CSV table of C-alpha atoms and ligand atoms in Angstrom, one decimal:
chain,number,residue,atom,x,y,z
A,3,MET,CA,92.7,109.8,66.0
A,4,ALA,CA,91.0,113.2,65.9
A,5,VAL,CA,89.4,115.9,68.2
A,6,LYS,CA,85.7,115.9,67.4
A,7,LEU,CA,83.5,119.0,67.9
A,8,GLU,CA,79.9,118.5,69.0
A,9,THR,CA,77.6,121.6,68.6
A,10,ARG,CA,74.3,120.1,69.7
A,11,TYR,CA,74.2,122.0,72.9
A,12,LEU,CA,74.0,125.3,71.0
A,13,ASP,CA,70.5,124.6,70.1
A,14,GLY,CA,68.4,127.5,71.3
A,15,PHE,CA,71.3,129.8,71.5
A,16,VAL,CA,72.9,129.8,67.9
A,17,ARG,CA,71.2,128.6,64.7
A,18,GLU,CA,73.0,126.5,62.3
A,19,HIS,CA,72.8,129.1,59.6
A,20,GLU,CA,74.6,131.6,61.9
A,21,LEU,CA,77.6,129.1,61.7
A,22,THR,CA,77.3,128.5,58.0
A,23,SER,CA,77.0,132.1,57.2
A,24,LEU,CA,80.5,132.6,58.7
A,25,GLN,CA,81.9,130.3,56.0
A,26,ALA,CA,83.0,133.2,53.8
A,27,GLN,CA,84.8,134.9,56.7
A,28,VAL,CA,86.5,131.6,57.6
A,29,ASN,CA,87.6,131.3,53.9
A,30,VAL,CA,89.1,134.7,54.1
A,31,ALA,CA,90.9,133.9,57.4
A,32,HIS,CA,92.2,130.6,56.0
A,33,GLU,CA,93.6,132.3,53.0
A,34,MET,CA,95.2,135.0,55.2
A,35,LEU,CA,96.8,132.3,57.3
A,36,HIS,CA,97.9,129.9,54.6
A,37,ASN,CA,99.1,132.6,52.2
A,38,GLY,CA,100.9,134.6,54.9
A,39,THR,CA,98.9,137.7,54.0
A,40,GLY,CA,97.4,138.4,57.4
A,41,LEU,CA,98.5,140.7,60.3
A,42,GLY,CA,101.5,139.2,62.2
A,43,ASN,CA,102.4,137.0,59.2
A,44,ASP,CA,106.0,136.9,60.4
A,45,PHE,CA,104.9,134.8,63.4
A,46,ILE,CA,103.2,131.8,61.6
A,47,GLY,CA,106.1,129.4,61.9
A,48,TRP,CA,104.0,127.2,64.2
A,49,LEU,CA,101.8,126.4,61.3
A,50,ASP,CA,104.2,123.9,59.7
A,51,LEU,CA,106.3,123.3,62.9
A,52,PRO,CA,105.1,119.7,63.4
A,53,VAL,CA,106.9,118.7,60.1
A,54,ASN,CA,109.2,121.6,59.5
A,55,TYR,CA,111.5,121.6,62.6
A,56,ASP,CA,115.1,121.4,63.2
A,57,LYS,CA,115.8,117.6,63.3
A,58,ASP,CA,119.3,118.0,64.6
A,59,GLU,CA,118.2,120.1,67.4
A,60,PHE,CA,115.4,117.7,68.2
A,61,ALA,CA,118.0,114.9,68.5
A,62,ARG,CA,120.0,117.2,70.9
A,63,ILE,CA,116.9,117.8,73.0
A,64,LYS,CA,116.5,114.0,73.4
A,65,ALA,CA,120.1,113.6,74.3
A,66,ALA,CA,120.0,116.4,76.7
A,67,ALA,CA,116.8,114.9,78.4
A,68,THR,CA,118.5,111.5,78.8
A,69,ARG,CA,121.6,113.2,80.4
A,70,ILE,CA,119.3,115.3,82.8
A,71,LYS,CA,117.3,112.1,83.7
A,72,GLU,CA,120.6,110.4,84.7
A,73,ASP,CA,122.3,113.1,86.6
A,74,THR,CA,119.4,115.2,88.1
A,75,ASP,CA,116.8,114.8,90.9
A,76,VAL,CA,115.4,118.3,90.6
A,77,PHE,CA,115.0,120.0,87.2
A,78,ILE,CA,114.0,123.7,87.3
A,79,VAL,CA,112.3,125.2,84.3
A,80,ILE,CA,112.7,128.9,84.4
A,81,GLY,CA,110.3,131.0,82.3
A,82,ILE,CA,107.0,132.9,82.2
A,83,GLY,CA,104.0,133.0,79.9
A,84,GLY,CA,104.6,131.2,76.7
A,85,SER,CA,108.1,130.2,77.9
A,86,TYR,CA,106.5,128.1,80.8
A,87,LEU,CA,102.8,127.4,80.4
A,88,GLY,CA,103.0,124.8,77.5
A,89,ALA,CA,105.6,122.7,79.1
A,90,ARG,CA,103.8,122.5,82.5
A,91,ALA,CA,100.5,121.9,80.8
A,92,ALA,CA,101.8,119.0,78.8
A,93,ILE,CA,103.6,117.3,81.7
A,94,GLU,CA,100.5,117.5,83.9
A,95,PHE,CA,98.3,116.4,81.0
A,96,LEU,CA,100.5,113.5,80.3
A,97,LYS,CA,101.8,112.5,83.7
A,98,SER,CA,99.5,114.0,86.3
A,99,ASN,CA,99.2,117.1,88.3
A,100,ASN,CA,100.8,115.2,91.2
A,101,TYR,CA,103.9,114.4,88.9
A,102,ASN,CA,106.4,115.3,91.5
A,103,ALA,CA,104.8,113.3,94.3
A,104,LYS,CA,104.7,110.2,92.1
A,105,LYS,CA,107.1,107.3,92.2
A,106,LYS,CA,109.0,107.6,88.9
A,107,ASP,CA,112.5,107.3,87.3
A,108,THR,CA,112.5,110.8,86.0
A,109,PRO,CA,113.6,114.0,88.0
A,110,ASP,CA,111.0,116.1,90.0
A,111,ILE,CA,110.2,119.3,87.9
A,112,TYR,CA,109.7,122.7,89.4
A,113,PHE,CA,108.9,126.0,87.5
A,114,ALA,CA,110.4,129.2,88.6
A,115,GLY,CA,110.6,132.7,87.2
A,116,ASN,CA,106.9,132.8,86.5
A,117,SER,CA,106.1,135.3,89.4
A,118,ILE,CA,108.1,137.8,91.4
A,119,SER,CA,107.5,135.9,94.7
A,120,GLY,CA,110.6,135.8,96.8
A,121,ALA,CA,108.9,133.3,99.1
A,122,GLN,CA,108.4,130.7,96.2
A,123,LEU,CA,112.1,131.1,95.1
A,124,ALA,CA,113.4,130.8,98.6
A,125,GLU,CA,111.3,127.7,99.2
A,126,LEU,CA,112.6,126.2,95.9
A,127,LEU,CA,116.2,126.8,97.2
A,128,GLU,CA,115.3,124.6,100.2
A,129,ILE,CA,113.8,122.0,98.2
A,130,CYS,CA,117.0,121.7,96.1
A,131,GLU,CA,119.2,121.2,99.3
A,132,GLY,CA,121.0,117.9,99.1
A,133,ARG,CA,119.5,116.9,95.8
A,134,ARG,CA,121.2,117.0,92.2
A,135,VAL,CA,119.9,120.1,90.4
A,136,SER,CA,119.8,121.2,86.7
A,137,ILE,CA,118.1,124.2,85.3
A,138,ASN,CA,116.6,125.2,81.9
A,139,VAL,CA,116.1,128.9,81.6
A,140,ILE,CA,113.8,129.8,78.7
A,141,SER,CA,113.2,133.3,77.4
A,142,LYS,CA,112.7,134.1,73.7
A,143,SER,CA,113.5,137.9,74.3
A,144,GLY,CA,116.2,136.9,76.8
A,145,THR,CA,115.2,140.1,78.7
A,146,THR,CA,112.1,139.3,80.7
A,147,THR,CA,112.5,140.4,84.3
A,148,GLU,CA,110.9,137.5,86.2
A,149,PRO,CA,112.8,134.7,84.7
A,150,ALA,CA,116.0,136.9,84.6
A,151,ILE,CA,115.7,137.4,88.5
A,152,ALA,CA,115.1,133.6,89.1
A,153,PHE,CA,118.0,132.6,86.8
A,154,ARG,CA,120.4,134.9,88.7
A,155,VAL,CA,119.4,133.3,92.0
A,156,LEU,CA,119.6,129.8,90.7
A,157,ARG,CA,122.9,130.3,88.8
A,158,GLU,CA,124.4,131.5,92.1
A,159,TYR,CA,123.0,128.5,93.8
A,160,LEU,CA,124.6,126.1,91.1
A,161,GLU,CA,128.0,128.0,91.2
A,162,ASN,CA,128.1,127.7,95.1
A,163,THR,CA,127.0,124.1,95.1
A,164,TYR,CA,129.0,122.6,92.2
A,165,GLY,CA,131.7,125.1,91.2
A,166,HIS,CA,131.8,126.9,87.9
A,167,GLU,CA,132.4,124.1,85.4
A,168,GLU,CA,129.7,121.7,86.7
A,169,ALA,CA,127.3,124.7,87.2
A,170,VAL,CA,127.7,125.4,83.5
A,171,ARG,CA,127.1,121.8,82.5
A,172,ARG,CA,123.9,121.8,84.6
A,173,THR,CA,122.5,124.9,82.8
A,174,TYR,CA,120.4,124.6,79.7
A,175,VAL,CA,119.3,127.8,77.8
A,176,THR,CA,116.4,128.2,75.4
A,177,THR,CA,116.3,131.6,73.7
A,178,ASP,CA,116.6,133.5,70.4
A,179,LYS,CA,119.3,132.2,68.0
A,180,ALA,CA,121.2,135.4,68.1
A,181,ARG,CA,119.6,138.3,70.1
A,182,GLY,CA,119.2,139.2,73.7
A,183,THR,CA,121.0,139.3,77.0
A,184,LEU,CA,120.4,135.7,77.8
A,185,LYS,CA,121.9,134.5,74.4
A,186,ALA,CA,125.0,136.7,74.9
A,187,LEU,CA,125.4,135.3,78.5
A,188,ALA,CA,125.0,131.7,77.2
A,189,ASP,CA,127.7,132.3,74.6
A,190,ARG,CA,130.1,133.8,77.1
A,191,GLU,CA,129.5,131.0,79.6
A,192,GLY,CA,129.3,128.1,77.3
A,193,PHE,CA,125.8,126.9,78.3
A,194,GLU,CA,124.2,124.3,76.0
A,195,THR,CA,121.6,126.3,74.1
A,196,PHE,CA,118.4,125.6,72.2
A,197,VAL,CA,116.6,127.9,69.8
A,198,VAL,CA,113.1,129.5,69.8
A,199,PRO,CA,112.6,130.1,66.1
A,200,ASP,CA,112.2,133.7,65.1
A,201,ASP,CA,108.8,133.1,63.4
A,202,VAL,CA,107.2,131.3,66.4
A,203,GLY,CA,105.8,133.5,69.2
A,204,GLY,CA,106.0,132.6,72.9
A,205,ARG,CA,102.5,131.3,73.2
A,206,PHE,CA,102.7,129.2,70.0
A,207,SER,CA,106.1,127.7,71.0
A,208,VAL,CA,105.2,124.6,73.1
A,209,LEU,CA,106.3,122.3,70.1
A,210,THR,CA,109.8,123.9,70.0
A,211,ALA,CA,112.6,123.3,72.5
A,212,VAL,CA,110.7,125.6,74.8
A,213,GLY,CA,108.2,122.8,75.5
A,214,LEU,CA,110.0,119.8,74.2
A,215,LEU,CA,113.0,119.6,76.6
A,216,PRO,CA,111.1,119.8,79.8
A,217,ILE,CA,108.4,117.4,78.4
A,218,ALA,CA,111.1,114.9,77.4
A,219,VAL,CA,112.7,115.2,80.8
A,220,ALA,CA,109.5,114.2,82.4
A,221,GLY,CA,109.7,111.0,80.3
A,222,CYS,CA,107.1,111.9,77.7
A,223,ASP,CA,107.3,110.6,74.1
A,224,ILE,CA,108.1,113.7,72.1
A,225,ASP,CA,108.1,111.8,68.8
A,226,ALA,CA,104.4,110.8,69.4
A,227,LEU,CA,103.6,114.4,70.5
A,228,MET,CA,105.0,115.9,67.3
A,229,LYS,CA,103.3,113.1,65.2
A,230,GLY,CA,99.8,113.9,66.8
A,231,ALA,CA,100.5,117.6,65.8
A,232,ALA,CA,101.6,116.6,62.3
A,233,ASP,CA,98.4,114.4,61.9
A,234,ALA,CA,96.3,117.5,62.9
A,235,ARG,CA,98.2,119.8,60.6
A,236,GLU,CA,97.4,117.4,57.7
A,237,ALA,CA,93.7,116.8,58.7
A,238,LEU,CA,92.7,120.5,59.5
A,239,VAL,CA,93.4,122.2,56.0
A,240,ASP,CA,90.0,121.9,54.4
A,241,PRO,CA,88.3,125.5,54.9
A,242,ASP,CA,84.9,124.0,54.5
A,243,LEU,CA,83.2,124.2,57.9
A,244,ALA,CA,81.5,120.9,57.4
A,245,ASN,CA,84.8,119.1,57.2
A,246,ASN,CA,86.9,120.9,59.6
A,247,ASP,CA,86.1,120.8,63.3
A,248,CYS,CA,88.9,123.2,64.1
A,249,TYR,CA,87.4,125.9,61.9
A,250,ARG,CA,83.9,125.0,63.1
A,251,TYR,CA,85.1,125.7,66.7
A,252,ALA,CA,86.6,129.1,65.6
A,253,ALA,CA,83.2,129.9,63.9
A,254,ALA,CA,81.0,128.7,66.8
A,255,ARG,CA,82.9,130.8,69.4
A,256,THR,CA,82.7,133.7,67.0
A,257,ALA,CA,78.9,133.4,66.6
A,258,LEU,CA,78.4,133.0,70.3
A,259,HIS,CA,80.6,136.1,70.9
A,260,ARG,CA,78.4,138.1,68.3
A,261,ARG,CA,75.4,136.9,70.2
A,262,GLY,CA,76.8,138.8,73.2
A,263,ARG,CA,78.6,136.1,75.1
A,264,ALA,CA,81.7,137.7,76.7
A,265,VAL,CA,83.4,134.8,78.5
A,266,GLU,CA,84.4,131.4,77.1
A,267,LEU,CA,84.8,129.1,80.1
A,268,MET,CA,87.1,126.1,79.3
A,269,VAL,CA,85.8,123.0,81.2
A,270,SER,CA,87.3,119.7,81.9
A,271,TYR,CA,86.3,116.9,84.2
A,272,GLU,CA,89.9,115.8,84.7
A,273,PRO,CA,92.1,117.7,87.2
A,274,GLN,CA,95.2,116.9,85.2
A,275,TYR,CA,93.7,119.2,82.6
A,276,ALA,CA,93.9,122.3,84.6
A,277,MET,CA,97.2,123.5,83.3
A,278,MET,CA,96.2,123.0,79.7
A,279,SER,CA,93.3,125.4,80.4
A,280,GLU,CA,96.0,127.9,81.7
A,281,TRP,CA,98.1,127.4,78.5
A,282,TRP,CA,94.7,127.8,76.5
A,283,LYS,CA,93.8,131.0,78.5
A,284,GLN,CA,97.2,132.6,77.5
A,285,LEU,CA,97.0,131.5,73.9
A,286,TYR,CA,93.4,133.0,73.5
A,287,GLY,CA,93.6,135.9,75.9
A,288,GLU,CA,96.9,137.3,74.5
A,289,SER,CA,95.9,136.7,70.9
A,290,GLU,CA,92.5,138.1,70.9
A,291,GLY,CA,92.2,140.5,73.8
A,292,LYS,CA,93.1,143.8,72.0
A,293,ASP,CA,91.7,146.7,70.2
A,294,GLY,CA,88.9,146.7,72.8
A,295,LYS,CA,87.8,143.3,71.6
A,296,GLY,CA,87.8,139.6,72.3
A,297,LEU,CA,86.3,136.8,74.5
A,298,PHE,CA,87.5,136.6,78.1
A,299,PRO,CA,89.0,133.1,78.5
A,300,ALA,CA,88.3,131.6,81.8
A,301,SER,CA,88.5,128.0,83.1
A,302,VAL,CA,87.1,125.5,85.6
A,303,ILE,CA,87.5,121.9,86.6
A,304,PHE,CA,84.3,120.0,87.1
A,305,SER,CA,82.8,118.6,89.3
A,306,THR,CA,85.2,120.4,91.6
A,307,ASP,CA,84.1,123.9,90.7
A,308,LEU,CA,80.4,123.0,90.4
A,309,HIS,CA,80.6,123.4,94.2
A,310,SER,CA,82.0,126.9,93.8
A,311,LEU,CA,81.3,128.5,90.5
A,312,GLY,CA,78.6,126.2,89.4
A,313,GLN,CA,76.0,128.4,90.9
A,314,PHE,CA,77.0,131.3,88.7
A,315,VAL,CA,77.2,129.3,85.5
A,316,GLN,CA,73.7,127.8,86.2
A,317,ASP,CA,72.0,130.8,87.4
A,318,GLY,CA,74.1,133.9,87.2
A,319,SER,CA,74.2,136.6,84.4
A,320,ASN,CA,74.2,134.9,81.0
A,321,ILE,CA,77.6,136.2,79.9
A,322,LEU,CA,79.3,132.8,79.4
A,323,PHE,CA,79.4,129.9,77.1
A,324,GLU,CA,81.4,126.6,78.0
A,325,THR,CA,83.9,124.6,75.9
A,326,VAL,CA,84.0,121.2,77.5
A,327,VAL,CA,87.1,119.1,76.7
A,328,LYS,CA,86.1,115.4,77.2
A,329,PHE,CA,88.2,112.2,76.9
A,330,ASP,CA,86.9,109.0,75.3
A,331,LYS,CA,89.2,107.2,77.5
A,332,ALA,CA,90.0,108.1,81.1
A,333,PRO,CA,93.7,108.3,82.1
A,334,ARG,CA,93.0,105.6,84.7
A,335,GLU,CA,90.0,103.6,85.9
A,336,LEU,CA,88.8,103.0,89.4
A,337,LEU,CA,85.8,100.8,90.3
A,338,ILE,CA,83.4,101.5,93.1
A,339,LYS,CA,82.9,98.3,95.1
A,340,GLU,CA,79.9,96.7,96.7
A,341,ASP,CA,79.7,97.4,100.6
A,342,ALA,CA,77.8,94.8,102.4
A,343,GLU,CA,76.5,97.3,105.0
A,344,ASN,CA,75.8,100.0,102.4
A,345,GLY,CA,76.0,102.5,105.3
A,346,ASP,CA,76.7,105.4,102.9
A,347,GLY,CA,73.8,104.3,100.6
A,348,LEU,CA,76.2,104.1,97.6
A,349,ASN,CA,75.6,100.6,96.5
A,350,PHE,CA,73.6,101.9,93.5
A,351,LEU,CA,77.0,102.7,92.1
A,352,ALA,CA,78.6,99.3,92.9
A,353,GLY,CA,80.4,97.9,90.0
A,354,LYS,CA,80.5,101.3,88.2
A,355,SER,CA,83.8,103.0,87.3
A,356,MET,CA,84.6,106.5,88.4
A,357,SER,CA,84.8,107.5,84.8
A,358,PHE,CA,81.1,106.3,84.4
A,359,VAL,CA,80.1,108.5,87.3
A,360,ASN,CA,82.1,111.4,85.7
A,361,GLU,CA,80.3,110.9,82.4
A,362,LYS,CA,76.9,111.2,84.1
A,363,ALA,CA,78.1,114.3,86.0
A,364,PHE,CA,78.9,115.8,82.6
A,365,GLU,CA,75.6,114.8,81.0
A,366,GLY,CA,73.6,116.1,83.9
A,367,THR,CA,75.6,119.4,84.1
A,368,VAL,CA,75.5,120.1,80.3
A,369,LEU,CA,71.8,119.8,80.3
A,370,ALA,CA,71.3,121.8,83.5
A,371,HIS,CA,73.5,124.6,82.2
A,372,THR,CA,71.6,124.6,78.9
A,373,ASP,CA,68.4,124.9,80.9
A,374,GLY,CA,70.0,127.8,82.9
A,375,GLY,CA,70.9,129.8,79.7
A,376,THR,CA,74.6,128.6,79.3
A,377,PRO,CA,75.4,127.0,75.9
A,378,SER,CA,78.3,124.5,75.5
A,379,LEU,CA,80.6,123.4,72.9
A,380,VAL,CA,82.1,120.0,73.4
A,381,LEU,CA,85.4,118.7,72.2
A,382,ASN,CA,85.8,115.0,72.4
A,383,VAL,CA,89.4,113.9,72.5
A,384,PRO,CA,90.5,110.2,72.2
A,385,ALA,CA,92.8,110.0,75.2
A,386,MET,CA,95.2,111.8,77.6
A,387,ASP,CA,98.2,110.6,75.5
A,388,GLU,CA,101.0,112.3,73.5
A,389,ALA,CA,99.2,111.8,70.2
A,390,SER,CA,96.0,113.5,71.4
A,391,LEU,CA,97.8,116.2,73.0
A,392,GLY,CA,99.8,117.0,69.9
A,393,TRP,CA,96.6,117.2,67.9
A,394,LEU,CA,94.8,119.3,70.6
A,395,ILE,CA,97.7,121.8,70.8
A,396,TYR,CA,97.6,122.3,67.0
A,397,PHE,CA,93.8,122.4,66.9
A,398,PHE,CA,93.7,125.2,69.5
A,399,GLU,CA,96.6,127.2,67.9
A,400,LYS,CA,95.0,127.1,64.4
A,401,ALA,CA,91.5,127.8,65.8
A,402,CYS,CA,93.1,130.7,67.6
A,403,ALA,CA,94.6,132.2,64.6
A,404,ILE,CA,91.5,131.8,62.5
A,405,SER,CA,89.3,133.3,65.2
A,406,GLY,CA,91.7,136.2,65.7
A,407,TYR,CA,91.6,136.9,61.9
A,408,MET,CA,87.9,136.8,62.0
A,409,LEU,CA,87.8,139.2,64.9
A,410,GLY,CA,90.0,141.7,62.9
A,411,VAL,CA,92.9,141.6,65.2
A,412,ASN,CA,96.6,140.6,64.9
A,413,PRO,CA,96.6,137.3,66.7
A,414,PHE,CA,100.4,137.2,67.0
A,415,ASP,CA,101.3,140.4,68.9
A,416,GLN,CA,100.9,141.3,72.6
A,417,PRO,CA,101.3,145.2,72.8
A,418,GLY,CA,99.2,145.3,76.0
A,419,VAL,CA,101.8,143.3,77.9
A,420,GLU,CA,104.3,146.0,77.6
A,421,SER,CA,102.3,148.6,79.7
A,422,TYR,CA,102.8,147.2,83.1
A,423,LYS,CA,106.5,146.4,82.3
A,424,LYS,CA,107.1,150.1,81.5
A,425,ASN,CA,105.5,151.3,84.7
A,426,MET,CA,107.3,148.7,86.8
A,427,PHE,CA,110.6,149.5,85.4
A,428,ALA,CA,110.0,153.2,85.9
A,429,LEU,CA,108.9,152.7,89.6
A,430,LEU,CA,112.0,150.4,90.1
A,431,GLY,CA,114.2,153.2,88.8
A,432,LYS,CA,115.6,151.4,85.7
A,433,PRO,CA,117.9,153.8,83.7
A,434,GLY,CA,115.9,155.4,80.8
A,435,TYR,CA,112.6,155.6,82.5
A,436,GLU,CA,113.3,158.8,84.6
A,437,GLU,CA,110.5,160.9,83.1
A,438,ALA,CA,107.9,158.2,83.3
A,439,ARG,CA,108.9,157.6,87.0
A,440,VAL,CA,108.1,161.2,88.0
A,441,ALA,CA,104.7,161.1,86.4
A,442,LEU,CA,103.8,157.7,88.0
A,443,LEU,CA,105.0,158.7,91.5
A,444,ALA,CA,102.8,161.8,91.3
A,445,ARG,CA,99.8,159.6,90.4
A,446,LEU,CA,100.6,157.4,93.3
A,447,GLY,CA,100.7,160.3,95.6
A,448,GLN,CA,104.4,159.4,96.5
B,11,PA5,O1,103.3,134.8,74.2
B,11,PA5,C1,104.2,135.5,74.4
B,11,PA5,O2,105.0,136.1,73.5
B,11,PA5,C2,104.5,135.9,75.9
B,11,PA5,O3,103.6,135.4,76.8
B,11,PA5,C3,105.9,135.5,76.3
B,11,PA5,O4,106.0,134.1,76.1
B,11,PA5,C4,106.3,135.8,77.7
B,11,PA5,O5,106.0,137.3,77.9
B,11,PA5,C5,107.6,135.5,78.0
B,11,PA5,O6,108.6,136.1,77.2
B,11,PA5,P1,110.1,135.7,76.8
B,11,PA5,O7,110.1,134.3,76.4
B,11,PA5,O8,110.6,136.6,75.9
B,11,PA5,O9,110.7,135.7,78.2
């Protein structure tokens, strides 16, 4: 079980010696990460998380998930950024992007507090009507505005629907172990709480209670998920680029960036991978996009987007490279049947599986894009199951840290995220932002 990297489609774009010459920088990045001497070294708890996690809390997560599966029809996960993307990505990867519409013995799962859209929240309240609802509010800081607003609205809904005691029983809180408004509120009300460890940042937190509770509620095997990550942790420690595909991926994307590529386009041929790309975009965008540097992470689903963005990738400005995530085994198979009349002319596909056709679409596309000036990295993943997902999560997290150190940034902070918040608070009239408000209003001509 391993994620394997293929670099053959770099031929003509990056020479092998450009990768091997990065070995010395990879070694330094590896030492910084493993010895805890790099920037942001107080946020590297995710490195050992697959083995070094709170086993009692893990058991509590499973118990809570069992209870929620029994007493809940609609489970609402409130959170934004790293407090939302991982759980949603994992559930769609493992269960389907049509999870809620499927026949199942687990609750529907909705995500709230990841925008400031009143329309979405109002619609969710309608969806809840007449159904048994539980909520899991997730915020490491416990102070983020988007989830705080959604939590206020949904708490009121639970209080009005169930009364205080039952509303408390149906509320699960995942936050810092001691700090923040949410923690104080949880202690006061007596909500069951789970912890985001101090040394794990939001976008690296999917394998903590942040991701694990919603993932378990969806009926996924979180033991197998942690095992996959633990296997990756054990396998991806050799700094030698010849033996470590995670580091080789970090080196290859670094080499492509230095060759002038500005955008890394994550590609999958399975629609249920789309949210994993969103998770990956946050992981890499927030970790590398700073100090005026970084690759812009973007994503597509093929062949869907071959009919929209495909033209640009093939024939537009050569700013991109692709990272294609492929699965050795499709999540499900469907055979194309023979049709006696062959009115649609498709009998040349009779007896073939959809995954065979998808494979040919990949092969045709990767060669066409190479001809068009867009190189590709290919990650081969065994299956869309828990073990592969755990491995993939760890693989991307570690490659992100190594890439970030090679880029010379702190991969574990996100100072840029604060700028919009300060302006928004000032414009909303939050106490303490009076001076900034005057300046912003002048700039807006108000
Ligand atoms: O990766 C990060 O740290 C951020 O994306 C956070 O996860 C996001 O801003 C939400 O923060 P919080 O969990 O504190 O509400």
